[in-house]
């Protein structure tokens, strides 16, 4: 069988797939999307795989961490690399020598085994996916070095980062038999990439007057690269065009309403792709159903809940900015965290009594309430709308029933990864994490039992959350639970709380991420041992590159993350790191009991747990009462509330612009220009991501490092200076009128 025929069989059409309905996946979406023929003779781990996979992992790790500190922290996804490596793979296949080295020996190899095939492409994408994944432990390192100004060595930081990432890999290995092999665990998100693999490897002829997919990608990439010089350097105001502020330059109320970065974002819009994609991901991949839920949630929260709370002056709201992730004292001034912290970075209770309680802005306080509501809403929604299905599907997973043709092919054609490989990684990770926390306790604060408790939290939630994610594409956020647990058990130790959250919550999220990639390899018939090696190596490479990039920026960018010291318009505001630091103060240093518990003045926020649990019940009852109205069932509270968990650090302009683009793509283009959408939508997203990513790095290396900047009217990213002003009488704030 020649290579062309192999690809044709691997990229079997839907009609061909339907011939095996008796053996195919019981999930209709999988049966219509995933090919059911495999050719085990295709080379997977080739020189091209190693080279392009490593480069993709390094570049995406660098780019995502580089943009992670910026005001609009763009996430360059693996789809960008998935598209970009195609011409490179074909170029290497056409130019590299096909000479066989060490012929006839055990270590025989060649740089060019033939045509670039789809399995090489999948494994390269798995490498890239490791680089595209967030390394949450970097926030921990940044908070210690930048905000707490406490010393932590590169070696200790590397151990924390590596153990966090690899610990998730261990949990994934333990649960893969329940969350990867069964047909019931179908991971809807993977079908997007499977579809894209098929599109990129099908033979394509250029239509008269049209463009091939590769030509479209290249042209869009060049345009994106060239355009980003304007929002990224020449005209930063394109990030947020808050025209209401221009019309009312002296009105605090108008600027609070109109500011896209520091207000409610009424009428604000951004023409900066990094601003659009920073927190919610690409809107081009969001179906209109999900976009509409997010738009409704944002509208209710930003234009109903927050204004009412501010207007009623709840928790002295008018003493503080209406939209801020800052921490304040009762007089409206920035809270002096260093004054309540002793030399060992513990809470000084006497100093705390002198300084008084900590206050949050209206938006920040309400956003914690939304987080509480989202957690309970997700669980209740899944129980009501998917409970019976999940019970049946999870039983299928545990009992090994409904094994579809994909699992049969994988078991027949490839050696499985031994369980003890994963157990060794898990044991090593737990041992290393415990050693690091004990030996370097002066830097990390978390005792050994904290690591064990974090592991218990992670292992307890990985399977149920994995089942929910694999069957509904939804998963509850657990960071609040981890912060609550350790905050009550071990109050006054902010660094310990941050590290506990990283080990407990993020190792579980990493496990879910790895399991999703396992399933992608399962669908595309990648040998499990090759997948194992690619994921382990990709994870280690990504962790190292993320840390080195962050360390380099922390050491070379003056006053990085310190907004009050940065020049006007500087992108290095670190919104995600600010929120992570603020959470460490709220949940760690001061503790939940003194803020959300019986000793705090925000205890009423806990009622959001009940509100979140009630909301899906109301929707479910409405659906049962009016089954002839299918739109009611589309009201999905976890989606409606879950997207708001990004705020802060996300700002209103991120949402308004995202919703508009999502409407244009998911509703207008999908409904009225289906052919164009099918052919170009995902390519457009990947090209826009890649173009601005390369221009962003180029601008920093050529101009940013030389401190060359422009200073004119368009250099200010918002031009709403009064949006952050308090409106309570007698509160003094720099640059603000006194009411």
PDB file of C-alpha atoms in Angstrom, residues 39-326:
ATOM      1  CA  UNK A  39      -2.758   1.436   9.301  1.00  0.00           C
ATOM      2  CA  UNK A  40      -0.306   0.352  12.042  1.00  0.00           C
ATOM      3  CA  UNK A  41       2.600   0.388   9.569  1.00  0.00           C
ATOM      4  CA  UNK A  42       2.649   4.199   9.409  1.00  0.00           C
ATOM      5  CA  UNK A  43       5.753   5.637  11.061  1.00  0.00           C
ATOM      6  CA  UNK A  44       4.929   7.782  14.083  1.00  0.00           C
ATOM      7  CA  UNK A  45       8.102   8.765  15.944  1.00  0.00           C
ATOM      8  CA  UNK A  46      10.215  10.106  13.093  1.00  0.00           C
ATOM      9  CA  UNK A  47      12.901  12.751  12.838  1.00  0.00           C
ATOM     10  CA  UNK A  48      10.167  15.137  11.687  1.00  0.00           C
ATOM     11  CA  UNK A  49       8.090  14.323  14.767  1.00  0.00           C
ATOM     12  CA  UNK A  50      10.972  14.980  17.144  1.00  0.00           C
ATOM     13  CA  UNK A  51      12.096  18.173  15.414  1.00  0.00           C
ATOM     14  CA  UNK A  52       8.750  19.841  14.703  1.00  0.00           C
ATOM     15  CA  UNK A  53       7.195  18.579  17.946  1.00  0.00           C
ATOM     16  CA  UNK A  54      10.006  19.947  20.105  1.00  0.00           C
ATOM     17  CA  UNK A  55      10.065  23.266  18.241  1.00  0.00           C
ATOM     18  CA  UNK A  56       6.286  23.620  18.477  1.00  0.00           C
ATOM     19  CA  UNK A  57       6.373  22.866  22.204  1.00  0.00           C
ATOM     20  CA  UNK A  58       9.174  25.365  22.852  1.00  0.00           C
ATOM     21  CA  UNK A  59       7.616  28.136  20.751  1.00  0.00           C
ATOM     22  CA  UNK A  60       4.138  27.781  22.219  1.00  0.00           C
ATOM     23  CA  UNK A  61       5.530  27.589  25.766  1.00  0.00           C
ATOM     24  CA  UNK A  62       7.558  30.741  25.197  1.00  0.00           C
ATOM     25  CA  UNK A  63       4.763  32.656  23.465  1.00  0.00           C
ATOM     26  CA  UNK A  64       2.078  31.773  26.007  1.00  0.00           C
ATOM     27  CA  UNK A  65       4.255  32.668  28.969  1.00  0.00           C
ATOM     28  CA  UNK A  66       5.481  35.825  27.219  1.00  0.00           C
ATOM     29  CA  UNK A  67       1.907  36.984  26.681  1.00  0.00           C
ATOM     30  CA  UNK A  68       0.850  35.724  30.114  1.00  0.00           C
ATOM     31  CA  UNK A  69       2.287  38.792  31.870  1.00  0.00           C
ATOM     32  CA  UNK A  70       0.677  41.249  29.462  1.00  0.00           C
ATOM     33  CA  UNK A  71      -2.523  43.221  29.891  1.00  0.00           C
ATOM     34  CA  UNK A  72      -4.216  41.042  27.263  1.00  0.00           C
ATOM     35  CA  UNK A  73      -2.689  37.587  27.917  1.00  0.00           C
ATOM     36  CA  UNK A  74      -3.305  35.879  24.592  1.00  0.00           C
ATOM     37  CA  UNK A  75      -3.288  32.089  24.655  1.00  0.00           C
ATOM     38  CA  UNK A  76      -1.776  30.646  21.478  1.00  0.00           C
ATOM     39  CA  UNK A  77      -3.515  27.293  21.146  1.00  0.00           C
ATOM     40  CA  UNK A  78      -2.256  23.992  19.785  1.00  0.00           C
ATOM     41  CA  UNK A  79      -4.543  24.495  16.775  1.00  0.00           C
ATOM     42  CA  UNK A  80      -2.167  27.231  15.579  1.00  0.00           C
ATOM     43  CA  UNK A  81       0.723  24.763  15.596  1.00  0.00           C
ATOM     44  CA  UNK A  82      -1.510  22.038  14.185  1.00  0.00           C
ATOM     45  CA  UNK A  83      -2.038  24.201  11.107  1.00  0.00           C
ATOM     46  CA  UNK A  84       1.414  25.782  10.912  1.00  0.00           C
ATOM     47  CA  UNK A  85       3.441  22.542  10.912  1.00  0.00           C
ATOM     48  CA  UNK A  86       1.688  21.102   7.859  1.00  0.00           C
ATOM     49  CA  UNK A  87       3.751  22.973   5.227  1.00  0.00           C
ATOM     50  CA  UNK A  88       6.910  22.404   7.295  1.00  0.00           C
ATOM     51  CA  UNK A  89       6.257  18.675   7.442  1.00  0.00           C
ATOM     52  CA  UNK A  90       5.733  18.477   3.702  1.00  0.00           C
ATOM     53  CA  UNK A  91       8.827  20.632   3.130  1.00  0.00           C
ATOM     54  CA  UNK A  92      10.990  18.290   5.201  1.00  0.00           C
ATOM     55  CA  UNK A  93       9.550  15.285   3.370  1.00  0.00           C
ATOM     56  CA  UNK A  94      10.456  16.887   0.038  1.00  0.00           C
ATOM     57  CA  UNK A  95      13.976  18.089   0.917  1.00  0.00           C
ATOM     58  CA  UNK A  96      15.559  15.780   3.508  1.00  0.00           C
ATOM     59  CA  UNK A  97      17.629  12.827   2.390  1.00  0.00           C
ATOM     60  CA  UNK A  98      15.973   9.411   2.493  1.00  0.00           C
ATOM     61  CA  UNK A  99      19.292   7.719   3.212  1.00  0.00           C
ATOM     62  CA  UNK A 100      19.078   4.944   5.815  1.00  0.00           C
ATOM     63  CA  UNK A 101      21.686   5.224   8.558  1.00  0.00           C
ATOM     64  CA  UNK A 102      23.100   2.174  10.400  1.00  0.00           C
ATOM     65  CA  UNK A 103      21.254  -0.033   7.927  1.00  0.00           C
ATOM     66  CA  UNK A 104      20.629  -3.584   9.057  1.00  0.00           C
ATOM     67  CA  UNK A 105      21.370  -2.786  12.691  1.00  0.00           C
ATOM     68  CA  UNK A 106      19.095  -2.471  15.696  1.00  0.00           C
ATOM     69  CA  UNK A 107      19.287   1.329  15.707  1.00  0.00           C
ATOM     70  CA  UNK A 108      18.581   1.742  11.979  1.00  0.00           C
ATOM     71  CA  UNK A 109      16.941   5.089  11.193  1.00  0.00           C
ATOM     72  CA  UNK A 110      16.307   7.601   8.433  1.00  0.00           C
ATOM     73  CA  UNK A 111      15.672  11.319   8.423  1.00  0.00           C
ATOM     74  CA  UNK A 112      12.955  10.919   5.795  1.00  0.00           C
ATOM     75  CA  UNK A 113      10.724   7.814   5.963  1.00  0.00           C
ATOM     76  CA  UNK A 114       8.471   9.079   3.158  1.00  0.00           C
ATOM     77  CA  UNK A 115       5.498  11.385   2.870  1.00  0.00           C
ATOM     78  CA  UNK A 116       4.446  13.406   5.893  1.00  0.00           C
ATOM     79  CA  UNK A 117       1.572  11.421   7.387  1.00  0.00           C
ATOM     80  CA  UNK A 118      -1.338  12.199   9.660  1.00  0.00           C
ATOM     81  CA  UNK A 119       0.022  10.218  12.629  1.00  0.00           C
ATOM     82  CA  UNK A 120       3.232  12.229  12.685  1.00  0.00           C
ATOM     83  CA  UNK A 121       1.052  15.313  12.570  1.00  0.00           C
ATOM     84  CA  UNK A 122      -1.047  14.177  15.549  1.00  0.00           C
ATOM     85  CA  UNK A 123       1.998  13.457  17.690  1.00  0.00           C
ATOM     86  CA  UNK A 124       3.533  16.840  16.809  1.00  0.00           C
ATOM     87  CA  UNK A 125       0.264  18.437  17.909  1.00  0.00           C
ATOM     88  CA  UNK A 126       0.433  16.541  21.210  1.00  0.00           C
ATOM     89  CA  UNK A 127       3.887  18.058  21.782  1.00  0.00           C
ATOM     90  CA  UNK A 128       2.462  21.488  20.898  1.00  0.00           C
ATOM     91  CA  UNK A 129      -0.505  20.947  23.196  1.00  0.00           C
ATOM     92  CA  UNK A 130       1.880  20.545  26.130  1.00  0.00           C
ATOM     93  CA  UNK A 131       3.372  23.923  25.293  1.00  0.00           C
ATOM     94  CA  UNK A 132      -0.011  25.553  24.848  1.00  0.00           C
ATOM     95  CA  UNK A 133      -1.230  24.379  28.263  1.00  0.00           C
ATOM     96  CA  UNK A 134      -1.054  26.848  31.117  1.00  0.00           C
ATOM     97  CA  UNK A 135       1.624  26.200  33.751  1.00  0.00           C
ATOM     98  CA  UNK A 136      -0.321  27.509  36.723  1.00  0.00           C
ATOM     99  CA  UNK A 137       2.611  27.160  39.124  1.00  0.00           C
ATOM    100  CA  UNK A 138       4.238  30.147  37.387  1.00  0.00           C
ATOM    101  CA  UNK A 139       1.688  32.367  39.172  1.00  0.00           C
ATOM    102  CA  UNK A 140       3.035  30.949  42.434  1.00  0.00           C
ATOM    103  CA  UNK A 141       6.598  31.879  41.485  1.00  0.00           C
ATOM    104  CA  UNK A 142       5.550  35.346  40.286  1.00  0.00           C
ATOM    105  CA  UNK A 143       3.582  36.105  43.448  1.00  0.00           C
ATOM    106  CA  UNK A 144       6.555  35.228  45.651  1.00  0.00           C
ATOM    107  CA  UNK A 145       9.183  37.124  43.653  1.00  0.00           C
ATOM    108  CA  UNK A 146       7.183  40.152  42.496  1.00  0.00           C
ATOM    109  CA  UNK A 147       4.528  40.859  45.108  1.00  0.00           C
ATOM    110  CA  UNK A 148       5.825  39.321  48.330  1.00  0.00           C
ATOM    111  CA  UNK A 149       9.426  40.149  47.320  1.00  0.00           C
ATOM    112  CA  UNK A 150      10.546  36.909  48.929  1.00  0.00           C
ATOM    113  CA  UNK A 151      13.516  34.949  47.614  1.00  0.00           C
ATOM    114  CA  UNK A 152      12.972  31.643  45.879  1.00  0.00           C
ATOM    115  CA  UNK A 153      15.738  29.914  43.964  1.00  0.00           C
ATOM    116  CA  UNK A 154      15.410  28.779  40.367  1.00  0.00           C
ATOM    117  CA  UNK A 155      15.983  25.188  41.488  1.00  0.00           C
ATOM    118  CA  UNK A 156      13.132  25.232  44.021  1.00  0.00           C
ATOM    119  CA  UNK A 157      10.845  26.967  41.532  1.00  0.00           C
ATOM    120  CA  UNK A 158      11.668  24.350  38.894  1.00  0.00           C
ATOM    121  CA  UNK A 159      10.918  21.509  41.299  1.00  0.00           C
ATOM    122  CA  UNK A 160       7.538  23.029  42.174  1.00  0.00           C
ATOM    123  CA  UNK A 161       6.655  23.552  38.508  1.00  0.00           C
ATOM    124  CA  UNK A 162       7.748  20.069  37.433  1.00  0.00           C
ATOM    125  CA  UNK A 163       6.101  18.199  40.300  1.00  0.00           C
ATOM    126  CA  UNK A 164       2.823  20.058  39.735  1.00  0.00           C
ATOM    127  CA  UNK A 165       2.737  19.232  36.042  1.00  0.00           C
ATOM    128  CA  UNK A 166       3.885  15.629  36.333  1.00  0.00           C
ATOM    129  CA  UNK A 167       1.615  14.905  39.314  1.00  0.00           C
ATOM    130  CA  UNK A 168      -1.343  15.523  37.020  1.00  0.00           C
ATOM    131  CA  UNK A 169       0.109  13.020  34.579  1.00  0.00           C
ATOM    132  CA  UNK A 170       0.121  10.433  37.339  1.00  0.00           C
ATOM    133  CA  UNK A 171      -3.579  10.944  38.112  1.00  0.00           C
ATOM    134  CA  UNK A 172      -4.349  10.723  34.390  1.00  0.00           C
ATOM    135  CA  UNK A 173      -2.614   7.357  34.175  1.00  0.00           C
ATOM    136  CA  UNK A 174      -4.550   5.999  37.124  1.00  0.00           C
ATOM    137  CA  UNK A 175      -7.933   6.899  35.614  1.00  0.00           C
ATOM    138  CA  UNK A 176      -7.294   6.420  31.900  1.00  0.00           C
ATOM    139  CA  UNK A 177      -8.979   3.001  31.822  1.00  0.00           C
ATOM    140  CA  UNK A 178     -12.216   4.673  32.968  1.00  0.00           C
ATOM    141  CA  UNK A 179     -12.001   7.946  31.032  1.00  0.00           C
ATOM    142  CA  UNK A 180     -10.264   7.057  27.754  1.00  0.00           C
ATOM    143  CA  UNK A 181     -11.050   3.524  26.607  1.00  0.00           C
ATOM    144  CA  UNK A 182     -14.861   3.371  27.099  1.00  0.00           C
ATOM    145  CA  UNK A 183     -16.921   4.657  24.186  1.00  0.00           C
ATOM    146  CA  UNK A 184     -19.156   6.460  26.682  1.00  0.00           C
ATOM    147  CA  UNK A 185     -16.298   8.826  27.537  1.00  0.00           C
ATOM    148  CA  UNK A 186     -16.222  10.645  24.207  1.00  0.00           C
ATOM    149  CA  UNK A 187     -14.614  14.063  24.985  1.00  0.00           C
ATOM    150  CA  UNK A 188     -16.568  16.355  22.601  1.00  0.00           C
ATOM    151  CA  UNK A 189     -13.795  18.968  22.302  1.00  0.00           C
ATOM    152  CA  UNK A 190     -11.518  16.479  20.536  1.00  0.00           C
ATOM    153  CA  UNK A 191     -13.866  16.151  17.590  1.00  0.00           C
ATOM    154  CA  UNK A 192     -12.903  19.674  16.486  1.00  0.00           C
ATOM    155  CA  UNK A 193      -9.256  18.657  16.128  1.00  0.00           C
ATOM    156  CA  UNK A 194     -10.125  15.339  14.502  1.00  0.00           C
ATOM    157  CA  UNK A 195     -12.130  17.246  11.888  1.00  0.00           C
ATOM    158  CA  UNK A 196      -9.226  19.618  11.339  1.00  0.00           C
ATOM    159  CA  UNK A 197      -6.726  16.766  10.891  1.00  0.00           C
ATOM    160  CA  UNK A 198      -8.946  15.283   8.228  1.00  0.00           C
ATOM    161  CA  UNK A 199      -9.337  18.593   6.437  1.00  0.00           C
ATOM    162  CA  UNK A 200      -5.588  19.273   6.417  1.00  0.00           C
ATOM    163  CA  UNK A 201      -4.674  15.861   5.008  1.00  0.00           C
ATOM    164  CA  UNK A 202      -7.324  15.479   2.358  1.00  0.00           C
ATOM    165  CA  UNK A 203      -6.219  16.044  -1.221  1.00  0.00           C
ATOM    166  CA  UNK A 204      -7.312  19.523  -2.259  1.00  0.00           C
ATOM    167  CA  UNK A 205      -7.482  21.226  -5.635  1.00  0.00           C
ATOM    168  CA  UNK A 206      -7.601  24.983  -5.896  1.00  0.00           C
ATOM    169  CA  UNK A 207     -10.970  26.158  -7.087  1.00  0.00           C
ATOM    170  CA  UNK A 208     -11.097  28.689  -9.887  1.00  0.00           C
ATOM    171  CA  UNK A 209     -10.972  32.154  -8.372  1.00  0.00           C
ATOM    172  CA  UNK A 210     -10.478  30.729  -4.876  1.00  0.00           C
ATOM    173  CA  UNK A 211      -7.702  29.820  -2.471  1.00  0.00           C
ATOM    174  CA  UNK A 212      -6.490  26.558  -1.020  1.00  0.00           C
ATOM    175  CA  UNK A 213      -6.592  26.228   2.745  1.00  0.00           C
ATOM    176  CA  UNK A 214      -2.833  26.700   3.008  1.00  0.00           C
ATOM    177  CA  UNK A 215      -2.966  29.836   0.847  1.00  0.00           C
ATOM    178  CA  UNK A 216      -5.795  31.257   2.947  1.00  0.00           C
ATOM    179  CA  UNK A 217      -3.848  30.539   6.135  1.00  0.00           C
ATOM    180  CA  UNK A 218      -0.673  32.194   4.817  1.00  0.00           C
ATOM    181  CA  UNK A 219      -2.453  35.362   3.624  1.00  0.00           C
ATOM    182  CA  UNK A 220      -4.384  35.722   6.883  1.00  0.00           C
ATOM    183  CA  UNK A 221      -1.225  35.119   8.899  1.00  0.00           C
ATOM    184  CA  UNK A 222       0.634  37.911   7.048  1.00  0.00           C
ATOM    185  CA  UNK A 223      -2.284  40.322   7.490  1.00  0.00           C
ATOM    186  CA  UNK A 224      -2.543  39.533  11.216  1.00  0.00           C
ATOM    187  CA  UNK A 225       1.219  39.928  11.631  1.00  0.00           C
ATOM    188  CA  UNK A 226       1.192  43.324   9.927  1.00  0.00           C
ATOM    189  CA  UNK A 227      -1.945  44.626  11.634  1.00  0.00           C
ATOM    190  CA  UNK A 228      -0.835  43.900  15.202  1.00  0.00           C
ATOM    191  CA  UNK A 229       1.791  46.631  14.981  1.00  0.00           C
ATOM    192  CA  UNK A 230      -1.090  49.087  15.482  1.00  0.00           C
ATOM    193  CA  UNK A 231      -2.759  47.809  18.693  1.00  0.00           C
ATOM    194  CA  UNK A 232       0.558  46.406  19.905  1.00  0.00           C
ATOM    195  CA  UNK A 233       2.636  49.559  19.453  1.00  0.00           C
ATOM    196  CA  UNK A 234       1.399  52.463  17.309  1.00  0.00           C
ATOM    197  CA  UNK A 235      -2.227  52.735  18.481  1.00  0.00           C
ATOM    198  CA  UNK A 236      -2.776  50.845  21.787  1.00  0.00           C
ATOM    199  CA  UNK A 237      -6.183  52.479  22.198  1.00  0.00           C
ATOM    200  CA  UNK A 238      -7.504  49.952  19.666  1.00  0.00           C
ATOM    201  CA  UNK A 239      -7.524  47.517  22.595  1.00  0.00           C
ATOM    202  CA  UNK A 240     -10.493  49.360  24.081  1.00  0.00           C
ATOM    203  CA  UNK A 241     -12.305  52.141  22.235  1.00  0.00           C
ATOM    204  CA  UNK A 242     -14.347  53.558  25.119  1.00  0.00           C
ATOM    205  CA  UNK A 243     -16.127  56.332  23.235  1.00  0.00           C
ATOM    206  CA  UNK A 244     -18.455  57.214  26.129  1.00  0.00           C
ATOM    207  CA  UNK A 245     -15.442  58.548  28.031  1.00  0.00           C
ATOM    208  CA  UNK A 246     -14.537  60.833  25.132  1.00  0.00           C
ATOM    209  CA  UNK A 247     -18.052  62.298  25.052  1.00  0.00           C
ATOM    210  CA  UNK A 248     -18.087  62.882  28.829  1.00  0.00           C
ATOM    211  CA  UNK A 249     -14.441  63.625  29.772  1.00  0.00           C
ATOM    212  CA  UNK A 250     -15.313  65.152  33.168  1.00  0.00           C
ATOM    213  CA  UNK A 251     -18.021  62.774  34.369  1.00  0.00           C
ATOM    214  CA  UNK A 252     -17.102  60.044  36.837  1.00  0.00           C
ATOM    215  CA  UNK A 253     -20.445  58.255  36.412  1.00  0.00           C
ATOM    216  CA  UNK A 254     -20.233  58.258  32.605  1.00  0.00           C
ATOM    217  CA  UNK A 255     -16.684  56.921  32.650  1.00  0.00           C
ATOM    218  CA  UNK A 256     -17.634  54.224  35.168  1.00  0.00           C
ATOM    219  CA  UNK A 257     -20.326  53.144  32.733  1.00  0.00           C
ATOM    220  CA  UNK A 258     -18.280  53.426  29.538  1.00  0.00           C
ATOM    221  CA  UNK A 259     -14.730  52.325  30.358  1.00  0.00           C
ATOM    222  CA  UNK A 260     -13.876  49.004  28.778  1.00  0.00           C
ATOM    223  CA  UNK A 261     -10.956  48.346  31.121  1.00  0.00           C
ATOM    224  CA  UNK A 262     -11.955  49.941  34.441  1.00  0.00           C
ATOM    225  CA  UNK A 263     -15.725  50.326  34.225  1.00  0.00           C
ATOM    226  CA  UNK A 264     -18.804  48.499  32.987  1.00  0.00           C
ATOM    227  CA  UNK A 265     -17.799  48.656  29.325  1.00  0.00           C
ATOM    228  CA  UNK A 266     -21.079  50.096  28.032  1.00  0.00           C
ATOM    229  CA  UNK A 267     -20.495  50.685  24.313  1.00  0.00           C
ATOM    230  CA  UNK A 268     -16.792  49.778  24.495  1.00  0.00           C
ATOM    231  CA  UNK A 269     -15.297  47.675  21.727  1.00  0.00           C
ATOM    232  CA  UNK A 270     -11.805  46.429  20.929  1.00  0.00           C
ATOM    233  CA  UNK A 271     -10.114  45.923  17.569  1.00  0.00           C
ATOM    234  CA  UNK A 272      -7.271  43.883  19.012  1.00  0.00           C
ATOM    235  CA  UNK A 273      -7.372  40.112  18.518  1.00  0.00           C
ATOM    236  CA  UNK A 274      -5.333  39.579  21.685  1.00  0.00           C
ATOM    237  CA  UNK A 275      -7.967  41.526  23.637  1.00  0.00           C
ATOM    238  CA  UNK A 276     -10.744  39.438  22.115  1.00  0.00           C
ATOM    239  CA  UNK A 277      -9.133  36.039  22.818  1.00  0.00           C
ATOM    240  CA  UNK A 278      -7.253  36.738  26.039  1.00  0.00           C
ATOM    241  CA  UNK A 279      -9.539  34.987  28.513  1.00  0.00           C
ATOM    242  CA  UNK A 280     -12.394  33.217  26.765  1.00  0.00           C
ATOM    243  CA  UNK A 281     -10.350  31.701  23.957  1.00  0.00           C
ATOM    244  CA  UNK A 282     -11.168  32.132  20.312  1.00  0.00           C
ATOM    245  CA  UNK A 283     -14.802  33.090  19.651  1.00  0.00           C
ATOM    246  CA  UNK A 284     -14.513  31.441  16.231  1.00  0.00           C
ATOM    247  CA  UNK A 285     -14.634  28.006  17.887  1.00  0.00           C
ATOM    248  CA  UNK A 286     -17.664  28.762  20.048  1.00  0.00           C
ATOM    249  CA  UNK A 287     -21.106  27.583  18.879  1.00  0.00           C
ATOM    250  CA  UNK A 288     -23.758  30.282  18.953  1.00  0.00           C
ATOM    251  CA  UNK A 289     -25.617  28.449  21.730  1.00  0.00           C
ATOM    252  CA  UNK A 290     -22.638  28.820  24.096  1.00  0.00           C
ATOM    253  CA  UNK A 291     -21.935  32.382  22.969  1.00  0.00           C
ATOM    254  CA  UNK A 292     -25.525  33.400  23.720  1.00  0.00           C
ATOM    255  CA  UNK A 293     -25.306  31.929  27.230  1.00  0.00           C
ATOM    256  CA  UNK A 294     -22.077  33.797  27.917  1.00  0.00           C
ATOM    257  CA  UNK A 295     -23.547  37.034  26.546  1.00  0.00           C
ATOM    258  CA  UNK A 296     -26.606  36.662  28.790  1.00  0.00           C
ATOM    259  CA  UNK A 297     -24.490  35.911  31.852  1.00  0.00           C
ATOM    260  CA  UNK A 298     -22.229  38.869  31.205  1.00  0.00           C
ATOM    261  CA  UNK A 299     -25.171  41.213  30.663  1.00  0.00           C
ATOM    262  CA  UNK A 300     -26.974  40.164  33.846  1.00  0.00           C
ATOM    263  CA  UNK A 301     -23.810  40.356  35.946  1.00  0.00           C
ATOM    264  CA  UNK A 302     -22.312  43.553  34.554  1.00  0.00           C
ATOM    265  CA  UNK A 303     -25.454  45.576  33.892  1.00  0.00           C
ATOM    266  CA  UNK A 304     -27.810  44.329  36.612  1.00  0.00           C
ATOM    267  CA  UNK A 305     -26.040  42.778  39.621  1.00  0.00           C
ATOM    268  CA  UNK A 306     -22.990  45.065  39.819  1.00  0.00           C
ATOM    269  CA  UNK A 307     -24.868  48.386  39.297  1.00  0.00           C
ATOM    270  CA  UNK A 308     -27.547  47.434  41.841  1.00  0.00           C
ATOM    271  CA  UNK A 309     -24.926  46.439  44.438  1.00  0.00           C
ATOM    272  CA  UNK A 310     -22.989  49.646  43.767  1.00  0.00           C
ATOM    273  CA  UNK A 311     -26.110  51.826  43.812  1.00  0.00           C
ATOM    274  CA  UNK A 312     -27.221  50.343  47.139  1.00  0.00           C
ATOM    275  CA  UNK A 313     -23.689  50.951  48.476  1.00  0.00           C
ATOM    276  CA  UNK A 314     -23.358  47.343  49.629  1.00  0.00           C
ATOM    277  CA  UNK A 315     -20.205  46.809  51.675  1.00  0.00           C
ATOM    278  CA  UNK A 316     -19.433  50.550  51.306  1.00  0.00           C
ATOM    279  CA  UNK A 317     -19.063  50.002  47.563  1.00  0.00           C
ATOM    280  CA  UNK A 318     -18.903  53.710  46.670  1.00  0.00           C
ATOM    281  CA  UNK A 319     -15.665  54.148  48.610  1.00  0.00           C
ATOM    282  CA  UNK A 320     -13.850  52.015  46.037  1.00  0.00           C
ATOM    283  CA  UNK A 321     -13.602  51.758  42.235  1.00  0.00           C
ATOM    284  CA  UNK A 322     -16.612  50.043  40.717  1.00  0.00           C
ATOM    285  CA  UNK A 323     -14.352  47.675  38.759  1.00  0.00           C
ATOM    286  CA  UNK A 324     -11.026  46.677  40.297  1.00  0.00           C
ATOM    287  CA  UNK A 325      -9.128  43.608  41.441  1.00  0.00           C
ATOM    288  CA  UNK A 326      -7.407  45.645  44.157  1.00  0.00           C
TER     289      UNK A 326
END
